[in-house]
C-alpha cells in the first residue's frame, strides 16, 4: 500500500512490507532484527540533488551522517525504540528537518520500511524561512495500520505557513507592487 502527499516541499511515501519481514504471529526483540529502514530521494526542480548531507541526531548528539548519491538517494537503518532528528542540508539550499520516533510495541518489533522524496529548494536572498526551523514532518509508528506514518495534520500546518511566507515575499518583491513603489527607502 503506497500513499503520497505533497506538503511543505516533502513528498512522503510510506510502505510496510506486506509479505512479512515481520511474519504473522512472529515477534522480534533482537535490536539487530528490528529497525526502520528509511529510503529517500532528494530533489530540486524535478532533478536529483546529489551530495545533500543527511545528519541524524539522537538527542543533541550526531548518530550518523551520510550524503545523498548522484541520484539524490540515501538509505538509513535506524534501530527501534529511539527518537531521531534528521537534518537535510546543502550549501545554497534551505535546510529541512524531520523528526522520527521509532518506538513500537514490543510485540510488533521487526523490520519496517519508510520511503520518501524530499524537495529542497534554493535559498531565496532576503527571505526568512523561520517556519523551517521547526520540523517539516514527524514520522511515528501507527499501531492501527501496523506501519510507520507521518502526521499529516502537522505537515499541513507547516506547509500552510511556508506557502504564506512565499506568497508574502513574492507579493512584496513584485515590480508591480504599488506599496513598495510608493514608499521610499528612507521613509521608515
PDB file of N, CA and C in Angstrom, residues 42-44 49-55 66-68 87-96 120-124:
ATOM      1  N   UNK A  42      16.202  12.883  -2.766  1.00  0.00           N
ATOM      2  CA  UNK A  42      16.168  14.319  -2.555  1.00  0.00           C
ATOM      3  C   UNK A  42      16.239  14.993  -3.920  1.00  0.00           C
ATOM      4  N   UNK A  43      15.290  15.904  -4.147  1.00  0.00           N
ATOM      5  CA  UNK A  43      15.152  16.528  -5.466  1.00  0.00           C
ATOM      6  C   UNK A  43      15.057  18.047  -5.353  1.00  0.00           C
ATOM      7  N   UNK A  44      15.266  18.706  -6.488  1.00  0.00           N
ATOM      8  CA  UNK A  44      15.052  20.135  -6.648  1.00  0.00           C
ATOM      9  C   UNK A  44      14.663  20.357  -8.095  1.00  0.00           C
ATOM     10  N   UNK A  49      19.161  15.626  -6.448  1.00  0.00           N
ATOM     11  CA  UNK A  49      20.093  16.524  -5.780  1.00  0.00           C
ATOM     12  C   UNK A  49      21.164  15.699  -5.065  1.00  0.00           C
ATOM     13  N   UNK A  50      22.364  15.622  -5.668  1.00  0.00           N
ATOM     14  CA  UNK A  50      23.445  14.845  -5.047  1.00  0.00           C
ATOM     15  C   UNK A  50      24.112  15.624  -3.924  1.00  0.00           C
ATOM     16  N   UNK A  51      24.885  14.887  -3.124  1.00  0.00           N
ATOM     17  CA  UNK A  51      25.718  15.477  -2.072  1.00  0.00           C
ATOM     18  C   UNK A  51      24.937  16.315  -1.061  1.00  0.00           C
ATOM     19  N   UNK A  52      23.699  15.916  -0.790  1.00  0.00           N
ATOM     20  CA  UNK A  52      22.956  16.529   0.316  1.00  0.00           C
ATOM     21  C   UNK A  52      23.404  15.806   1.579  1.00  0.00           C
ATOM     22  N   UNK A  53      23.778  16.551   2.589  1.00  0.00           N
ATOM     23  CA  UNK A  53      24.202  15.955   3.849  1.00  0.00           C
ATOM     24  C   UNK A  53      22.963  15.645   4.689  1.00  0.00           C
ATOM     25  N   UNK A  54      22.847  14.395   5.106  1.00  0.00           N
ATOM     26  CA  UNK A  54      21.767  13.967   5.989  1.00  0.00           C
ATOM     27  C   UNK A  54      22.421  13.626   7.325  1.00  0.00           C
ATOM     28  N   UNK A  55      22.172  14.477   8.307  1.00  0.00           N
ATOM     29  CA  UNK A  55      22.733  14.276   9.640  1.00  0.00           C
ATOM     30  C   UNK A  55      21.611  13.799  10.547  1.00  0.00           C
ATOM     31  N   UNK A  66      25.400  10.959   6.488  1.00  0.00           N
ATOM     32  CA  UNK A  66      25.606  10.408   5.151  1.00  0.00           C
ATOM     33  C   UNK A  66      25.311  11.490   4.115  1.00  0.00           C
ATOM     34  N   UNK A  67      25.778  11.264   2.895  1.00  0.00           N
ATOM     35  CA  UNK A  67      25.462  12.154   1.781  1.00  0.00           C
ATOM     36  C   UNK A  67      24.621  11.396   0.770  1.00  0.00           C
ATOM     37  N   UNK A  68      23.708  12.121   0.138  1.00  0.00           N
ATOM     38  CA  UNK A  68      22.941  11.502  -0.940  1.00  0.00           C
ATOM     39  C   UNK A  68      23.893  11.229  -2.112  1.00  0.00           C
ATOM     40  N   UNK A  87      18.386  15.980   9.691  1.00  0.00           N
ATOM     41  CA  UNK A  87      18.565  17.308   9.112  1.00  0.00           C
ATOM     42  C   UNK A  87      19.169  17.144   7.726  1.00  0.00           C
ATOM     43  N   UNK A  88      18.498  17.721   6.730  1.00  0.00           N
ATOM     44  CA  UNK A  88      18.923  17.662   5.330  1.00  0.00           C
ATOM     45  C   UNK A  88      19.503  19.030   4.973  1.00  0.00           C
ATOM     46  N   UNK A  89      20.760  19.070   4.532  1.00  0.00           N
ATOM     47  CA  UNK A  89      21.374  20.365   4.238  1.00  0.00           C
ATOM     48  C   UNK A  89      22.319  20.275   3.044  1.00  0.00           C
ATOM     49  N   UNK A  90      22.393  21.387   2.345  1.00  0.00           N
ATOM     50  CA  UNK A  90      23.320  21.533   1.215  1.00  0.00           C
ATOM     51  C   UNK A  90      23.533  23.022   1.031  1.00  0.00           C
ATOM     52  N   UNK A  91      24.785  23.415   0.817  1.00  0.00           N
ATOM     53  CA  UNK A  91      25.077  24.833   0.639  1.00  0.00           C
ATOM     54  C   UNK A  91      24.261  25.410  -0.514  1.00  0.00           C
ATOM     55  N   UNK A  92      23.625  26.561  -0.267  1.00  0.00           N
ATOM     56  CA  UNK A  92      22.813  27.228  -1.275  1.00  0.00           C
ATOM     57  C   UNK A  92      21.356  26.794  -1.266  1.00  0.00           C
ATOM     58  N   UNK A  93      21.013  25.861  -0.383  1.00  0.00           N
ATOM     59  CA  UNK A  93      19.646  25.360  -0.291  1.00  0.00           C
ATOM     60  C   UNK A  93      19.134  25.529   1.136  1.00  0.00           C
ATOM     61  N   UNK A  94      17.825  25.612   1.276  1.00  0.00           N
ATOM     62  CA  UNK A  94      17.212  25.742   2.585  1.00  0.00           C
ATOM     63  C   UNK A  94      17.179  24.375   3.256  1.00  0.00           C
ATOM     64  N   UNK A  95      17.741  24.281   4.451  1.00  0.00           N
ATOM     65  CA  UNK A  95      17.763  23.011   5.186  1.00  0.00           C
ATOM     66  C   UNK A  95      16.365  22.646   5.674  1.00  0.00           C
ATOM     67  N   UNK A  96      16.137  21.355   5.838  1.00  0.00           N
ATOM     68  CA  UNK A  96      14.864  20.852   6.363  1.00  0.00           C
ATOM     69  C   UNK A  96      15.138  19.791   7.411  1.00  0.00           C
ATOM     70  N   UNK A 120      14.215  19.943  -1.700  1.00  0.00           N
ATOM     71  CA  UNK A 120      14.974  21.058  -1.130  1.00  0.00           C
ATOM     72  C   UNK A 120      14.948  22.189  -2.142  1.00  0.00           C
ATOM     73  N   UNK A 121      14.588  23.376  -1.690  1.00  0.00           N
ATOM     74  CA  UNK A 121      14.592  24.488  -2.625  1.00  0.00           C
ATOM     75  C   UNK A 121      15.746  25.424  -2.330  1.00  0.00           C
ATOM     76  N   UNK A 122      16.149  26.118  -3.384  1.00  0.00           N
ATOM     77  CA  UNK A 122      17.279  27.024  -3.262  1.00  0.00           C
ATOM     78  C   UNK A 122      16.924  28.163  -2.315  1.00  0.00           C
ATOM     79  N   UNK A 123      17.954  28.643  -1.603  1.00  0.00           N
ATOM     80  CA  UNK A 123      17.739  29.767  -0.702  1.00  0.00           C
ATOM     81  C   UNK A 123      17.318  30.981  -1.520  1.00  0.00           C
ATOM     82  N   UNK A 124      16.405  31.757  -0.967  1.00  0.00           N
ATOM     83  CA  UNK A 124      15.949  32.984  -1.607  1.00  0.00           C
ATOM     84  C   UNK A 124      16.522  34.132  -0.787  1.00  0.00           C
TER      85      UNK A 124
END
